[in-house]
GROMACS .gro file of C-alpha atoms in nm:
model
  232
    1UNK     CA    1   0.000   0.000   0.000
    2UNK     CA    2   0.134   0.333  -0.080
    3UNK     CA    3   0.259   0.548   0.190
    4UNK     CA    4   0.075   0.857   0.222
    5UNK     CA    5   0.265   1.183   0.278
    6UNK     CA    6   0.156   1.320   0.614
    7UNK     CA    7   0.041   1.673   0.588
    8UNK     CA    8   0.179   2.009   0.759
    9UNK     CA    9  -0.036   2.041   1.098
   10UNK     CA   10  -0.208   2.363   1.078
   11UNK     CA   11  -0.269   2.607   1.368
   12UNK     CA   12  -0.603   2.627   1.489
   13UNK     CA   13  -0.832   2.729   1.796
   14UNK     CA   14  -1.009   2.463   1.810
   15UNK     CA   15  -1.104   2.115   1.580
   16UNK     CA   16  -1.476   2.113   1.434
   17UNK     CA   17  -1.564   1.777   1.501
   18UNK     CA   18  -2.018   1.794   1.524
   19UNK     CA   19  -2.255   2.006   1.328
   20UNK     CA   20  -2.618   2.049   1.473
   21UNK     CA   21  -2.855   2.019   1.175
   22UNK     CA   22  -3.199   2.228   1.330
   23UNK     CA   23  -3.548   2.210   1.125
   24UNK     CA   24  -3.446   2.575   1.075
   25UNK     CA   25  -3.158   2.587   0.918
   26UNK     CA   26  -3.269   2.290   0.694
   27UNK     CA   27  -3.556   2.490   0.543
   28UNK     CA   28  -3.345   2.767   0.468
   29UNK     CA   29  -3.129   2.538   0.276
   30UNK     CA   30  -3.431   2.389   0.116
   31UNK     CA   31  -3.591   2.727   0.019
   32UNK     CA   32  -3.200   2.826  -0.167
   33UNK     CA   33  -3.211   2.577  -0.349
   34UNK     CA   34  -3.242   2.616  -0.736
   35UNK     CA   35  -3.615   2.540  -0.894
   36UNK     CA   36  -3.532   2.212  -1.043
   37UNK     CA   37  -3.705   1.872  -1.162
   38UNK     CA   38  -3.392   1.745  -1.194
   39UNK     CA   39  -3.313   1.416  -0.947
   40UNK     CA   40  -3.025   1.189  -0.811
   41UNK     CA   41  -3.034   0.833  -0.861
   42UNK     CA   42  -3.324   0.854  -0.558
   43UNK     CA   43  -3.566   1.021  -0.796
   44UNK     CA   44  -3.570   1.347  -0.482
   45UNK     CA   45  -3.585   1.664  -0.660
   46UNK     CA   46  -3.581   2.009  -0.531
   47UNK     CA   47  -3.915   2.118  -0.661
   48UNK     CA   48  -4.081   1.778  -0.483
   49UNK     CA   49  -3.865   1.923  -0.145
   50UNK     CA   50  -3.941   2.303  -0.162
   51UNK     CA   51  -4.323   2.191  -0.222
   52UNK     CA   52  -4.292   2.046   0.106
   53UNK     CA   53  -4.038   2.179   0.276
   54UNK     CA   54  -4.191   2.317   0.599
   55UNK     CA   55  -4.342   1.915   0.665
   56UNK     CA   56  -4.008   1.786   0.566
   57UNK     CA   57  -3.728   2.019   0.714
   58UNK     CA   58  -3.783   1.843   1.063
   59UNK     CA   59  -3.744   1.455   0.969
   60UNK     CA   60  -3.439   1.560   0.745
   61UNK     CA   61  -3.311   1.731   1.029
   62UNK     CA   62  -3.314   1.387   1.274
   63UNK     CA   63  -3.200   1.223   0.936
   64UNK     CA   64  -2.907   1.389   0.898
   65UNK     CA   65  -2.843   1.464   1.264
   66UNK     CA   66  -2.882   1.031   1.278
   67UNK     CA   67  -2.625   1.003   0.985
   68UNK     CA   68  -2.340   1.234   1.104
   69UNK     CA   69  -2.365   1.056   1.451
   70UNK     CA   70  -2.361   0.704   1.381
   71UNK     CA   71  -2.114   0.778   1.006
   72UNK     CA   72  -2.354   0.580   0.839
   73UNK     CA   73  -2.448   0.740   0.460
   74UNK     CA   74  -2.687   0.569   0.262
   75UNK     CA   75  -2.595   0.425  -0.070
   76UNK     CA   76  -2.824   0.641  -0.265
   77UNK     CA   77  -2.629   0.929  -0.100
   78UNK     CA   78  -2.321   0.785  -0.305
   79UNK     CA   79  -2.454   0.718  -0.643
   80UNK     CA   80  -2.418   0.963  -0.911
   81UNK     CA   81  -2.594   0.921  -1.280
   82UNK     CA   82  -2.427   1.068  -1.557
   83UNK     CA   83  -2.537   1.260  -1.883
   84UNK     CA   84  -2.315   1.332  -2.126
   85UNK     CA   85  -2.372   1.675  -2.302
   86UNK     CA   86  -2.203   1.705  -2.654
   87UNK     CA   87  -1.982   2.027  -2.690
   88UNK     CA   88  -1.843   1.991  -3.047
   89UNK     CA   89  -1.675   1.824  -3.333
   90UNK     CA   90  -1.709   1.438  -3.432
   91UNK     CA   91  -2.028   1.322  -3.214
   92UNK     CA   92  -1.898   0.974  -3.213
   93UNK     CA   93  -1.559   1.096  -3.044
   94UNK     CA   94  -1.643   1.052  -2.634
   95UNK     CA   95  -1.415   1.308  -2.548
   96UNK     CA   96  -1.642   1.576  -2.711
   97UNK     CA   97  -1.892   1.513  -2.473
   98UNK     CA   98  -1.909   1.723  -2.113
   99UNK     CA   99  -2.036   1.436  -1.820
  100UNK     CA  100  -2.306   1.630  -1.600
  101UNK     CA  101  -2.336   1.486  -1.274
  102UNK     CA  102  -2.670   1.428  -1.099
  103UNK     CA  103  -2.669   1.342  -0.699
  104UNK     CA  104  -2.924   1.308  -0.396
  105UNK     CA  105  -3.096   1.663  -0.340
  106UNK     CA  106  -3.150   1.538   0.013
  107UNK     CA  107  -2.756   1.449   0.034
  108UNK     CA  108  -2.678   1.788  -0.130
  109UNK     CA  109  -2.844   1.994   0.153
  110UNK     CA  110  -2.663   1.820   0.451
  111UNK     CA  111  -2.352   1.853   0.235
  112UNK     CA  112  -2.404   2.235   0.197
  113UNK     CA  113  -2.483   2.267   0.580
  114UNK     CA  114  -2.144   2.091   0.693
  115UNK     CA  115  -1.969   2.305   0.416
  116UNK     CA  116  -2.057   2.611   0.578
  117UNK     CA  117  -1.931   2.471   0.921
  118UNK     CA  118  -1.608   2.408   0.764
  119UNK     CA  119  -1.563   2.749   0.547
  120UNK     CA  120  -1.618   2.901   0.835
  121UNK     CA  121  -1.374   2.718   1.067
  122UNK     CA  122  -1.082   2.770   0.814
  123UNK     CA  123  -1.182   3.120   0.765
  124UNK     CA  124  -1.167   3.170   1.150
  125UNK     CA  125  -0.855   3.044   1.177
  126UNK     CA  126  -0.713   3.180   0.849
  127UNK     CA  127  -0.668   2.803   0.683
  128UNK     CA  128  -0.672   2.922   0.356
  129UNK     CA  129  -0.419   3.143   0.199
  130UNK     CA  130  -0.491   3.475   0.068
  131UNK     CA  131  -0.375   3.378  -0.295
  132UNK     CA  132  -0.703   3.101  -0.327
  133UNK     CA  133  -0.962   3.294  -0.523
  134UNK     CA  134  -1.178   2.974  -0.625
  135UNK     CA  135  -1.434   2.824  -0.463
  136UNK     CA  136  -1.500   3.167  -0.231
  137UNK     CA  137  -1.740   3.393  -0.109
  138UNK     CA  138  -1.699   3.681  -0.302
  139UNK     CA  139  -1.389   3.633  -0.471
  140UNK     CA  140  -1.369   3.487  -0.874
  141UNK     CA  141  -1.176   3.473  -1.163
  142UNK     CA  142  -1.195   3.872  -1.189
  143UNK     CA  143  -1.077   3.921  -0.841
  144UNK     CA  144  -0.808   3.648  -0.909
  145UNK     CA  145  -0.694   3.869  -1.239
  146UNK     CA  146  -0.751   4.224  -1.112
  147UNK     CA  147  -0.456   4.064  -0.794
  148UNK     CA  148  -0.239   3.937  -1.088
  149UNK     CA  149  -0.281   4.247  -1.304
  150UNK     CA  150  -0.159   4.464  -0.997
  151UNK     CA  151   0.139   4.268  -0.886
  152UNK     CA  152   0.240   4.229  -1.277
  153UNK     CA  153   0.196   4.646  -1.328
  154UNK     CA  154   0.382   4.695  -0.982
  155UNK     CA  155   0.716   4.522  -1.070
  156UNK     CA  156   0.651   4.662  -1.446
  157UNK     CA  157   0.687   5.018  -1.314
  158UNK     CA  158   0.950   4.968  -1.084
  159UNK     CA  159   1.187   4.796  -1.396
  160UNK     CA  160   1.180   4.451  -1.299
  161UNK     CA  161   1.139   4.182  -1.501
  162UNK     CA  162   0.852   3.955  -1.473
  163UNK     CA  163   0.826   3.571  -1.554
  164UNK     CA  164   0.483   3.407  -1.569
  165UNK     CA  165   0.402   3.043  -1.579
  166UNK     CA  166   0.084   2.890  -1.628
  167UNK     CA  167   0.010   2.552  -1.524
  168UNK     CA  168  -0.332   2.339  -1.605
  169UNK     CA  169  -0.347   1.998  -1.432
  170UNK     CA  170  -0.560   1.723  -1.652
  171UNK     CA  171  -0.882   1.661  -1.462
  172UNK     CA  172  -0.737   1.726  -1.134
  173UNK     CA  173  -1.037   1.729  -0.940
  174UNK     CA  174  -1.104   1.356  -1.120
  175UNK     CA  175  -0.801   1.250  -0.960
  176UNK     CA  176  -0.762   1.384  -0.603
  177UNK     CA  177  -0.640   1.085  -0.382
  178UNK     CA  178  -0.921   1.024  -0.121
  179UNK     CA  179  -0.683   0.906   0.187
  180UNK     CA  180  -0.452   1.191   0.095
  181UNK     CA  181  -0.764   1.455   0.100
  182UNK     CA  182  -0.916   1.301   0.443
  183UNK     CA  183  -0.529   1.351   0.576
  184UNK     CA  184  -0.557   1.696   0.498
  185UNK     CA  185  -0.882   1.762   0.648
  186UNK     CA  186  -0.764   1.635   0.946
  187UNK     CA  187  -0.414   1.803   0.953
  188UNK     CA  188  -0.671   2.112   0.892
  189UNK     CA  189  -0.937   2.000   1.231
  190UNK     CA  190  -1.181   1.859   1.075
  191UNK     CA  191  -1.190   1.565   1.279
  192UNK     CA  192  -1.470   1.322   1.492
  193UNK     CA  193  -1.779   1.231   1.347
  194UNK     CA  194  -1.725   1.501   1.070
  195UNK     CA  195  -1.424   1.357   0.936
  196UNK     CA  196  -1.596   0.976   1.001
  197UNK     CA  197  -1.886   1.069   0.806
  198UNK     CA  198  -1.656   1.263   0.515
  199UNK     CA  199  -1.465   0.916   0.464
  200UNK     CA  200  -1.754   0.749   0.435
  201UNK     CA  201  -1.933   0.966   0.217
  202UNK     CA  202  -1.623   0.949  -0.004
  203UNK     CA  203  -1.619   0.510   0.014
  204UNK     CA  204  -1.766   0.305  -0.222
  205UNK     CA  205  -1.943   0.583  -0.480
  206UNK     CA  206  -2.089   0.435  -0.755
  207UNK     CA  207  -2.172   0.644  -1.074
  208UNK     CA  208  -2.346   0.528  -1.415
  209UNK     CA  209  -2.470   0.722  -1.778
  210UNK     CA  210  -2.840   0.770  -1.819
  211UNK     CA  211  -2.861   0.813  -2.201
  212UNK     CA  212  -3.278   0.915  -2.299
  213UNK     CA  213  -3.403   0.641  -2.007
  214UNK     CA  214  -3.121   0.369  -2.080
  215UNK     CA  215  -2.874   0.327  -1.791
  216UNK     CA  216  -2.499   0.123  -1.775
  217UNK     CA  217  -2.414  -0.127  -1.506
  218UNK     CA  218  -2.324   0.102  -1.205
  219UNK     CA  219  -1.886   0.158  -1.192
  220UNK     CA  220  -1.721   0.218  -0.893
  221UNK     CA  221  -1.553   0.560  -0.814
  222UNK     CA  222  -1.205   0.516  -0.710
  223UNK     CA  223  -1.054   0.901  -0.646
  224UNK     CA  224  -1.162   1.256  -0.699
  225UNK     CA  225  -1.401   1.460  -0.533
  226UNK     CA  226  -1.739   1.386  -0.624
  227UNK     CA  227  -1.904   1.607  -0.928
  228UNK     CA  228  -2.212   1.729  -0.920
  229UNK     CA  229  -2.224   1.755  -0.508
  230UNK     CA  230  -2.183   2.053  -0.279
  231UNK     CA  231  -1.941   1.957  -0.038
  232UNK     CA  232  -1.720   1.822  -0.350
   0.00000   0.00000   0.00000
């Protein structure tokens, strides 16, 4: 088995280890969620949850409270169907073709509950570096280039001479190592029953193509972090 590097410990108050999921707060997430009759592998979409969201906030609430606790995550939960969307050229080529992801609506509001727990534990302990633009509240690709532009203009103006290199990984996020990620989270503290529950969320994910009805044999997911959820 291959060793896995073990990750700088970061400095940090204190680890968050349990996230209290109230009827509340699981309404709110229900009621931000986008208008769609689009569903997961569990046939749950959001319209079906927002139509009854104030009858089913509470049960989802002991559901996912019941979940984190005992690190149990149902199947369905870790099932993904794909649909390939063509982009362009030769139609028979696979690699023209853009995979859209489609996972449990119930699954994605827990996950975007315990994502705001941990956004806001890193940002409270200043986790992540100044420099990461993606994936935050609001910063973007404009912010990321309007930071670039100014250092670039800087050393321009003062004579210097600048060097830029760009690098593009090949479907990185495809490929992230999951032992290597949950080592991180923890070196990070996220630990207890959040980081339990994150591993198990991450084991044994299934994903298959839904083609116009017609579905594939399911195929286990091996690595990456898992399109088309929140928390991925």
């Amino acid at each position: 088995m291959t060793e896995i590097p073990v990750p700088t410990q970061q400095d940090y108050h204190n680890p968050v280890e349990n996230i209290k999921f109230t009827p509340k707060i699981v309404a709110e997430k229900i009621k931000s969620l986008k208008p769609s009759p689009a569903a997961g592998p569990d046939d749950i979409s959001a319209i079906l949850l927002q139509q009854y969201d104030d009858s089913l906030s509470q049960p989802l609430a002991i559901i996912y409270t019941r979940s984190l606790d005992s690190g149990v995550v149902p199947q369905a939960w870790r099932d993904a169907n794909i649909t390939p969307i063509f982009k362009k050229g030769v139609k028979g080529d696979p690699g023209n073709y853009r995979p859209i992801s489609l996972t449990s609506v119930p699954c994605k509001i827990m996950e975007a509950i315990i994502k705001d727990n941990i956004v806001n534990h890193l940002n409270m302990n200043n986790l992540i570096n100044p420099s990461q633009h993606g994936f935050m509240s609001k910063r973007s690709v404009l912010t990321n280039l309007l930071e670039f532009f100014e250092t670039i203009t800087s050393k321009v103006d003062e004579g210097q001479p600048v060097d830029v290199i760009y690098l593009d990984y090949s479907k990185a996020f495809d490929k992230v190592p999951h032992r290597r990620l949950i080592k991180k989270m923890e070196a990070h503290g996220i630990k207890g029953n959040l980081l339990n529950w994150i591993q198990q969320w991450l084991s044994n994910r299934r994903q298959r193509v839904v083609i116009k009805g017609s579905k594939s044999d399911w195929l286990s997911v091996l690595s990456g972090v898992p399109q088309g959820s929140c928390l991925g």
